[in-house]
PDB file of C-alpha atoms in Angstrom:
ATOM      1  CA  ASP A   1     109.799  84.883  89.016  1.00  0.00           C
ATOM      2  CA  THR A   2     109.882  84.311  92.767  1.00  0.00           C
ATOM      3  CA  GLU A   3     113.209  85.910  93.368  1.00  0.00           C
ATOM      4  CA  VAL A   4     114.438  88.737  95.534  1.00  0.00           C
ATOM      5  CA  THR A   5     117.804  90.024  94.366  1.00  0.00           C
ATOM      6  CA  GLN A   6     120.290  91.988  96.422  1.00  0.00           C
ATOM      7  CA  THR A   7     123.426  93.880  95.459  1.00  0.00           C
ATOM      8  CA  PRO A   8     126.231  93.871  96.250  1.00  0.00           C
ATOM      9  CA  LYS A   9     126.853  90.385  97.662  1.00  0.00           C
ATOM     10  CA  HIS A  10     129.745  91.615  99.748  1.00  0.00           C
ATOM     11  CA  LEU A  11     130.659  95.105 100.927  1.00  0.00           C
ATOM     12  CA  VAL A  12     133.605  96.346 102.927  1.00  0.00           C
ATOM     13  CA  MET A  13     133.434  99.938 104.095  1.00  0.00           C
ATOM     14  CA  GLY A  14     135.241 102.235 106.444  1.00  0.00           C
ATOM     15  CA  MET A  15     133.517 104.052 109.247  1.00  0.00           C
ATOM     16  CA  THR A  16     133.482 107.335 107.319  1.00  0.00           C
ATOM     17  CA  ASN A  17     132.171 105.928 104.051  1.00  0.00           C
ATOM     18  CA  LYS A  18     128.726 106.268 102.558  1.00  0.00           C
ATOM     19  CA  LYS A  19     127.359 103.258 100.707  1.00  0.00           C
ATOM     20  CA  SER A  20     124.006 101.810  99.692  1.00  0.00           C
ATOM     21  CA  LEU A  21     122.505  98.338  99.596  1.00  0.00           C
ATOM     22  CA  LYS A  22     119.947  97.539  96.927  1.00  0.00           C
ATOM     23  CA  CYS A  23     117.076  95.097  96.799  1.00  0.00           C
ATOM     24  CA  GLU A  24     114.715  94.312  93.941  1.00  0.00           C
ATOM     25  CA  GLN A  25     111.678  92.103  93.410  1.00  0.00           C
ATOM     26  CA  HIS A  26     109.311  91.709  90.474  1.00  0.00           C
ATOM     27  CA  MET A  27     106.606  89.630  92.092  1.00  0.00           C
ATOM     28  CA  GLY A  28     104.192  92.526  92.525  1.00  0.00           C
ATOM     29  CA  HIS A  29     104.697  92.449  96.282  1.00  0.00           C
ATOM     30  CA  ARG A  30     103.681  95.620  98.128  1.00  0.00           C
ATOM     31  CA  ALA A  31     105.551  94.951 101.360  1.00  0.00           C
ATOM     32  CA  MET A  32     109.341  94.988 101.611  1.00  0.00           C
ATOM     33  CA  TYR A  33     111.601  94.453 104.591  1.00  0.00           C
ATOM     34  CA  TRP A  34     115.158  94.915 105.804  1.00  0.00           C
ATOM     35  CA  TYR A  35     116.584  92.477 108.337  1.00  0.00           C
ATOM     36  CA  LYS A  36     119.967  92.292 110.028  1.00  0.00           C
ATOM     37  CA  GLN A  37     121.462  88.879 110.787  1.00  0.00           C
ATOM     38  CA  LYS A  38     124.548  88.514 112.937  1.00  0.00           C
ATOM     39  CA  ALA A  39     126.541  85.283 112.866  1.00  0.00           C
ATOM     40  CA  LYS A  40     124.751  82.366 114.551  1.00  0.00           C
ATOM     41  CA  LYS A  41     121.703  84.548 115.266  1.00  0.00           C
ATOM     42  CA  PRO A  42     118.232  84.791 113.712  1.00  0.00           C
ATOM     43  CA  PRO A  43     117.244  87.652 111.421  1.00  0.00           C
ATOM     44  CA  GLU A  44     116.154  90.779 113.268  1.00  0.00           C
ATOM     45  CA  LEU A  45     113.669  93.141 111.685  1.00  0.00           C
ATOM     46  CA  MET A  46     114.912  96.656 110.938  1.00  0.00           C
ATOM     47  CA  PHE A  47     112.380  98.307 108.636  1.00  0.00           C
ATOM     48  CA  VAL A  48     109.097  97.524 106.897  1.00  0.00           C
ATOM     49  CA  TYR A  49     107.713  99.330 103.875  1.00  0.00           C
ATOM     50  CA  SER A  50     104.088  98.907 102.929  1.00  0.00           C
ATOM     51  CA  TYR A  51     102.925 100.380  99.623  1.00  0.00           C
ATOM     52  CA  GLU A  52     106.166 102.365  99.468  1.00  0.00           C
ATOM     53  CA  LYS A  53     105.597 103.975 102.857  1.00  0.00           C
ATOM     54  CA  LEU A  54     107.712 103.237 105.920  1.00  0.00           C
ATOM     55  CA  SER A  55     105.447 101.444 108.364  1.00  0.00           C
ATOM     56  CA  ILE A  56     107.901  99.971 110.881  1.00  0.00           C
ATOM     57  CA  ASN A  57     111.226 101.299 112.119  1.00  0.00           C
ATOM     58  CA  GLU A  58     112.501  99.040 114.873  1.00  0.00           C
ATOM     59  CA  SER A  59     114.444 101.794 116.630  1.00  0.00           C
ATOM     60  CA  VAL A  60     117.273 101.498 114.150  1.00  0.00           C
ATOM     61  CA  PRO A  61     120.078 104.109 114.487  1.00  0.00           C
ATOM     62  CA  SER A  62     119.901 106.967 112.003  1.00  0.00           C
ATOM     63  CA  ARG A  63     123.155 105.877 110.363  1.00  0.00           C
ATOM     64  CA  PHE A  64     120.869 103.405 108.528  1.00  0.00           C
ATOM     65  CA  SER A  65     118.468 105.174 106.200  1.00  0.00           C
ATOM     66  CA  PRO A  66     115.946 103.165 104.163  1.00  0.00           C
ATOM     67  CA  GLU A  67     114.377 104.299 100.935  1.00  0.00           C
ATOM     68  CA  CYS A  68     111.686 102.793  98.722  1.00  0.00           C
ATOM     69  CA  PRO A  69     111.807 104.588  95.333  1.00  0.00           C
ATOM     70  CA  ASN A  70     109.071 102.397  93.834  1.00  0.00           C
ATOM     71  CA  SER A  71     107.166  99.215  94.537  1.00  0.00           C
ATOM     72  CA  SER A  72     109.966  96.985  93.195  1.00  0.00           C
ATOM     73  CA  LEU A  73     112.999  98.599  94.772  1.00  0.00           C
ATOM     74  CA  LEU A  74     114.270  99.004  98.297  1.00  0.00           C
ATOM     75  CA  ASN A  75     117.511 100.692  99.277  1.00  0.00           C
ATOM     76  CA  LEU A  76     119.393 100.919 102.528  1.00  0.00           C
ATOM     77  CA  HIS A  77     121.743 103.891 102.761  1.00  0.00           C
ATOM     78  CA  LEU A  78     124.655 103.501 105.135  1.00  0.00           C
ATOM     79  CA  HIS A  79     126.699 106.303 106.654  1.00  0.00           C
ATOM     80  CA  ALA A  80     129.179 106.490 109.511  1.00  0.00           C
ATOM     81  CA  LEU A  81     128.710 102.865 110.475  1.00  0.00           C
ATOM     82  CA  GLN A  82     130.414 101.172 113.394  1.00  0.00           C
ATOM     83  CA  PRO A  83     132.311  97.856 113.360  1.00  0.00           C
ATOM     84  CA  GLU A  84     129.447  96.255 115.307  1.00  0.00           C
ATOM     85  CA  ASP A  85     127.198  96.919 112.310  1.00  0.00           C
ATOM     86  CA  SER A  86     129.054  94.207 110.412  1.00  0.00           C
ATOM     87  CA  ALA A  87     126.446  91.569 109.585  1.00  0.00           C
ATOM     88  CA  LEU A  88     124.419  89.958 106.822  1.00  0.00           C
ATOM     89  CA  TYR A  89     121.681  92.328 105.663  1.00  0.00           C
ATOM     90  CA  LEU A  90     118.659  90.571 104.280  1.00  0.00           C
ATOM     91  CA  CYS A  91     115.896  91.973 102.159  1.00  0.00           C
ATOM     92  CA  ALA A  92     112.501  90.287 101.966  1.00  0.00           C
ATOM     93  CA  SER A  93     109.172  90.932 100.311  1.00  0.00           C
ATOM     94  CA  SER A  94     105.606  89.715 100.680  1.00  0.00           C
ATOM     95  CA  LEU A  95     102.312  90.310  98.960  1.00  0.00           C
ATOM     96  CA  SER A  96     101.319  92.638 101.759  1.00  0.00           C
ATOM     97  CA  THR A  97     102.039  93.026 105.460  1.00  0.00           C
ATOM     98  CA  GLY A  98      99.119  90.772 106.376  1.00  0.00           C
ATOM     99  CA  GLY A  99     100.298  88.004 108.673  1.00  0.00           C
ATOM    100  CA  GLU A 100      99.131  85.226 106.398  1.00  0.00           C
ATOM    101  CA  TYR A 101     101.568  86.120 103.611  1.00  0.00           C
ATOM    102  CA  GLU A 102     104.939  84.426 103.530  1.00  0.00           C
ATOM    103  CA  GLN A 103     108.044  86.500 103.087  1.00  0.00           C
ATOM    104  CA  TYR A 104     110.504  85.789 100.284  1.00  0.00           C
ATOM    105  CA  PHE A 105     114.102  86.454 101.218  1.00  0.00           C
ATOM    106  CA  GLY A 106     117.037  87.553  99.134  1.00  0.00           C
ATOM    107  CA  PRO A 107     120.546  86.092  99.507  1.00  0.00           C
ATOM    108  CA  GLY A 108     121.744  89.037 101.556  1.00  0.00           C
ATOM    109  CA  THR A 109     124.637  91.483 101.502  1.00  0.00           C
ATOM    110  CA  ARG A 110     127.563  90.546 103.743  1.00  0.00           C
ATOM    111  CA  LEU A 111     128.731  93.867 105.203  1.00  0.00           C
ATOM    112  CA  THR A 112     132.057  94.370 106.929  1.00  0.00           C
ATOM    113  CA  VAL A 113     132.784  97.702 108.586  1.00  0.00           C
ATOM    114  CA  THR A 114     136.479  98.372 109.201  1.00  0.00           C
TER     115      THR A 114
ATOM    116  CA  ALA B   1     107.136  90.528 124.875  1.00  0.00           C
ATOM    117  CA  GLN B   2     106.495  88.054 122.102  1.00  0.00           C
ATOM    118  CA  SER B   3     109.199  85.416 121.801  1.00  0.00           C
ATOM    119  CA  VAL B   4     109.916  82.216 119.922  1.00  0.00           C
ATOM    120  CA  SER B   5     111.938  79.430 121.518  1.00  0.00           C
ATOM    121  CA  GLN B   6     113.660  76.632 119.672  1.00  0.00           C
ATOM    122  CA  HIS B   7     114.753  73.916 122.040  1.00  0.00           C
ATOM    123  CA  ASN B   8     117.867  72.637 120.340  1.00  0.00           C
ATOM    124  CA  HIS B   9     120.692  74.719 118.936  1.00  0.00           C
ATOM    125  CA  HIS B  10     122.495  71.821 117.291  1.00  0.00           C
ATOM    126  CA  VAL B  11     121.168  68.440 116.239  1.00  0.00           C
ATOM    127  CA  ILE B  12     123.237  65.668 114.690  1.00  0.00           C
ATOM    128  CA  LEU B  13     121.469  62.711 113.104  1.00  0.00           C
ATOM    129  CA  SER B  14     122.387  59.805 110.893  1.00  0.00           C
ATOM    130  CA  GLU B  15     120.667  59.412 107.545  1.00  0.00           C
ATOM    131  CA  ALA B  16     117.237  57.748 107.782  1.00  0.00           C
ATOM    132  CA  ALA B  17     116.786  58.841 111.397  1.00  0.00           C
ATOM    133  CA  SER B  18     113.589  60.640 112.338  1.00  0.00           C
ATOM    134  CA  LEU B  19     113.664  64.348 113.093  1.00  0.00           C
ATOM    135  CA  GLU B  20     111.654  66.487 115.443  1.00  0.00           C
ATOM    136  CA  LEU B  21     112.592  70.117 116.111  1.00  0.00           C
ATOM    137  CA  GLY B  22     110.733  71.881 118.867  1.00  0.00           C
ATOM    138  CA  CYS B  23     109.309  75.393 118.668  1.00  0.00           C
ATOM    139  CA  ASN B  24     107.305  77.233 121.296  1.00  0.00           C
ATOM    140  CA  TYR B  25     106.028  80.770 121.178  1.00  0.00           C
ATOM    141  CA  SER B  26     104.661  83.182 123.718  1.00  0.00           C
ATOM    142  CA  TYR B  27     101.813  85.134 122.225  1.00  0.00           C
ATOM    143  CA  GLY B  28      98.183  84.929 123.198  1.00  0.00           C
ATOM    144  CA  GLY B  29      96.529  86.238 120.068  1.00  0.00           C
ATOM    145  CA  THR B  30      95.968  84.781 116.638  1.00  0.00           C
ATOM    146  CA  VAL B  31      99.236  83.602 115.182  1.00  0.00           C
ATOM    147  CA  ASN B  32     100.544  82.612 111.811  1.00  0.00           C
ATOM    148  CA  LEU B  33     103.406  80.146 112.042  1.00  0.00           C
ATOM    149  CA  PHE B  34     106.255  79.368 109.708  1.00  0.00           C
ATOM    150  CA  TRP B  35     109.313  77.183 109.398  1.00  0.00           C
ATOM    151  CA  TYR B  36     112.103  78.543 107.232  1.00  0.00           C
ATOM    152  CA  VAL B  37     115.258  76.698 106.192  1.00  0.00           C
ATOM    153  CA  GLN B  38     118.661  78.060 105.257  1.00  0.00           C
ATOM    154  CA  TYR B  39     120.843  75.565 103.386  1.00  0.00           C
ATOM    155  CA  PRO B  40     124.606  76.224 103.433  1.00  0.00           C
ATOM    156  CA  GLY B  41     125.385  79.177 101.184  1.00  0.00           C
ATOM    157  CA  GLN B  42     121.757  79.719 100.245  1.00  0.00           C
ATOM    158  CA  HIS B  43     119.060  82.165 101.243  1.00  0.00           C
ATOM    159  CA  LEU B  44     116.180  81.586 103.638  1.00  0.00           C
ATOM    160  CA  GLN B  45     113.388  79.540 102.103  1.00  0.00           C
ATOM    161  CA  LEU B  46     109.922  78.701 103.344  1.00  0.00           C
ATOM    162  CA  LEU B  47     109.441  75.063 104.383  1.00  0.00           C
ATOM    163  CA  LEU B  48     105.845  75.281 105.491  1.00  0.00           C
ATOM    164  CA  LYS B  49     103.285  77.543 107.110  1.00  0.00           C
ATOM    165  CA  TYR B  50     100.179  77.375 109.275  1.00  0.00           C
ATOM    166  CA  PHE B  51      97.387  79.938 109.208  1.00  0.00           C
ATOM    167  CA  SER B  52      94.210  78.071 110.115  1.00  0.00           C
ATOM    168  CA  GLY B  53      92.388  74.780 109.617  1.00  0.00           C
ATOM    169  CA  ASP B  54      94.095  71.404 109.881  1.00  0.00           C
ATOM    170  CA  PRO B  55      96.797  71.757 112.562  1.00  0.00           C
ATOM    171  CA  LEU B  56      98.989  69.236 110.754  1.00  0.00           C
ATOM    172  CA  VAL B  57     100.580  70.978 107.806  1.00  0.00           C
ATOM    173  CA  LYS B  58     102.766  69.468 105.145  1.00  0.00           C
ATOM    174  CA  GLY B  59     105.597  71.310 103.466  1.00  0.00           C
ATOM    175  CA  ILE B  60     108.264  70.709 100.911  1.00  0.00           C
ATOM    176  CA  LYS B  61     110.777  67.857 100.924  1.00  0.00           C
ATOM    177  CA  GLY B  62     108.716  65.607 103.184  1.00  0.00           C
ATOM    178  CA  PHE B  63     108.589  67.968 106.164  1.00  0.00           C
ATOM    179  CA  GLU B  64     105.491  68.443 108.276  1.00  0.00           C
ATOM    180  CA  ALA B  65     104.621  70.419 111.385  1.00  0.00           C
ATOM    181  CA  GLU B  66     101.897  70.197 113.985  1.00  0.00           C
ATOM    182  CA  PHE B  67     100.298  73.220 115.625  1.00  0.00           C
ATOM    183  CA  ILE B  68      99.175  72.477 119.178  1.00  0.00           C
ATOM    184  CA  LYS B  69      97.384  75.569 120.383  1.00  0.00           C
ATOM    185  CA  SER B  70      97.147  74.479 124.023  1.00  0.00           C
ATOM    186  CA  LYS B  71     100.912  74.025 124.157  1.00  0.00           C
ATOM    187  CA  PHE B  72     101.799  77.093 122.085  1.00  0.00           C
ATOM    188  CA  SER B  73     103.920  74.771 119.975  1.00  0.00           C
ATOM    189  CA  PHE B  74     104.668  74.234 116.306  1.00  0.00           C
ATOM    190  CA  ASN B  75     107.124  71.350 116.069  1.00  0.00           C
ATOM    191  CA  LEU B  76     108.751  70.341 112.811  1.00  0.00           C
ATOM    192  CA  ARG B  77     109.051  66.676 111.854  1.00  0.00           C
ATOM    193  CA  LYS B  78     110.455  64.469 109.131  1.00  0.00           C
ATOM    194  CA  PRO B  79     110.248  60.665 109.306  1.00  0.00           C
ATOM    195  CA  SER B  80     113.569  59.986 107.592  1.00  0.00           C
ATOM    196  CA  VAL B  81     116.241  62.627 107.092  1.00  0.00           C
ATOM    197  CA  GLN B  82     118.714  62.780 104.235  1.00  0.00           C
ATOM    198  CA  TRP B  83     122.210  64.210 104.065  1.00  0.00           C
ATOM    199  CA  SER B  84     120.784  67.047 101.948  1.00  0.00           C
ATOM    200  CA  ASP B  85     118.635  68.168 104.910  1.00  0.00           C
ATOM    201  CA  THR B  86     121.763  69.550 106.566  1.00  0.00           C
ATOM    202  CA  ALA B  87     120.822  73.182 107.135  1.00  0.00           C
ATOM    203  CA  GLU B  88     119.725  75.718 109.721  1.00  0.00           C
ATOM    204  CA  TYR B  89     116.026  75.698 110.557  1.00  0.00           C
ATOM    205  CA  PHE B  90     114.161  78.725 111.880  1.00  0.00           C
ATOM    206  CA  CYS B  91     110.738  78.766 113.442  1.00  0.00           C
ATOM    207  CA  ALA B  92     108.957  82.107 112.982  1.00  0.00           C
ATOM    208  CA  VAL B  93     105.742  83.569 114.286  1.00  0.00           C
ATOM    209  CA  ASN B  94     103.868  86.452 112.735  1.00  0.00           C
ATOM    210  CA  VAL B  95     102.458  88.517 115.561  1.00  0.00           C
ATOM    211  CA  LYS B  96     100.075  91.430 115.369  1.00  0.00           C
ATOM    212  CA  THR B  97     101.301  94.475 117.250  1.00  0.00           C
ATOM    213  CA  MET B  98      99.138  97.409 118.313  1.00  0.00           C
ATOM    214  CA  GLU B  99     101.595  99.933 116.956  1.00  0.00           C
ATOM    215  CA  TYR B 100     102.706  98.507 113.669  1.00  0.00           C
ATOM    216  CA  GLY B 101     100.504  95.707 112.520  1.00  0.00           C
ATOM    217  CA  ASN B 102     102.128  92.386 111.654  1.00  0.00           C
ATOM    218  CA  LYS B 103     105.700  91.503 112.465  1.00  0.00           C
ATOM    219  CA  LEU B 104     107.657  88.278 111.909  1.00  0.00           C
ATOM    220  CA  VAL B 105     109.624  87.107 114.952  1.00  0.00           C
ATOM    221  CA  PHE B 106     112.225  84.370 114.490  1.00  0.00           C
ATOM    222  CA  GLY B 107     113.477  81.751 116.891  1.00  0.00           C
ATOM    223  CA  ALA B 108     117.214  81.392 117.443  1.00  0.00           C
ATOM    224  CA  GLY B 109     117.512  78.612 114.875  1.00  0.00           C
ATOM    225  CA  THR B 110     118.535  74.949 114.997  1.00  0.00           C
ATOM    226  CA  ILE B 111     121.537  73.729 113.042  1.00  0.00           C
ATOM    227  CA  LEU B 112     120.904  70.222 111.756  1.00  0.00           C
ATOM    228  CA  ARG B 113     123.785  68.094 110.588  1.00  0.00           C
ATOM    229  CA  VAL B 114     122.963  64.793 108.924  1.00  0.00           C
ATOM    230  CA  LYS B 115     125.783  62.269 108.773  1.00  0.00           C
ATOM    231  CA  SER B 116     125.902  60.101 105.675  1.00  0.00           C
TER     232      SER B 116
END
């Protein structure tokens, strides 16, 4: 199983809502990532978890709150988002954060903030 | 700051034409290099990767890439493209940062359209 799954596929939320994005992998990977991808742009790194501990936060606003409950799951909690946060949110995983390990990407959650 | 440049934003080719997509990076340390592809409606997938050894690496679907250290380049090639190669191609470089360890930095992407 070389799959990273993400739910939901699409999400529409108002600026006062609280919602969560979920990501799951069963490849035994110990590194998991959240990326944000705006239309016609490359993925931009948001957070990195290594062995369930947050190791990189790329100065992401606090309205995005990541959580790694166990080695297979990664959540992104959303609260009080802005319309400019509308984007495709990608989850990825790799064996570890070592540079030689490829990242496996999920299909993404298309988020629209109204 | 580390950056990855892809020379062409859009490329249109006829089937059977040869493909070369340019990628240059600015980072002086040891790098690991990747090409990812995103087919329409699908998720990012790895095409090929370079870590060390032979600078000419072969990937899936007949793609190959050459690492030229002196030019800080990692260009992607395919001798004869097919309509099914229509996709967006991203060059990515894994850089080691002092603060965080390894981080994957993507180029802006090249949209390839192959006409049948």
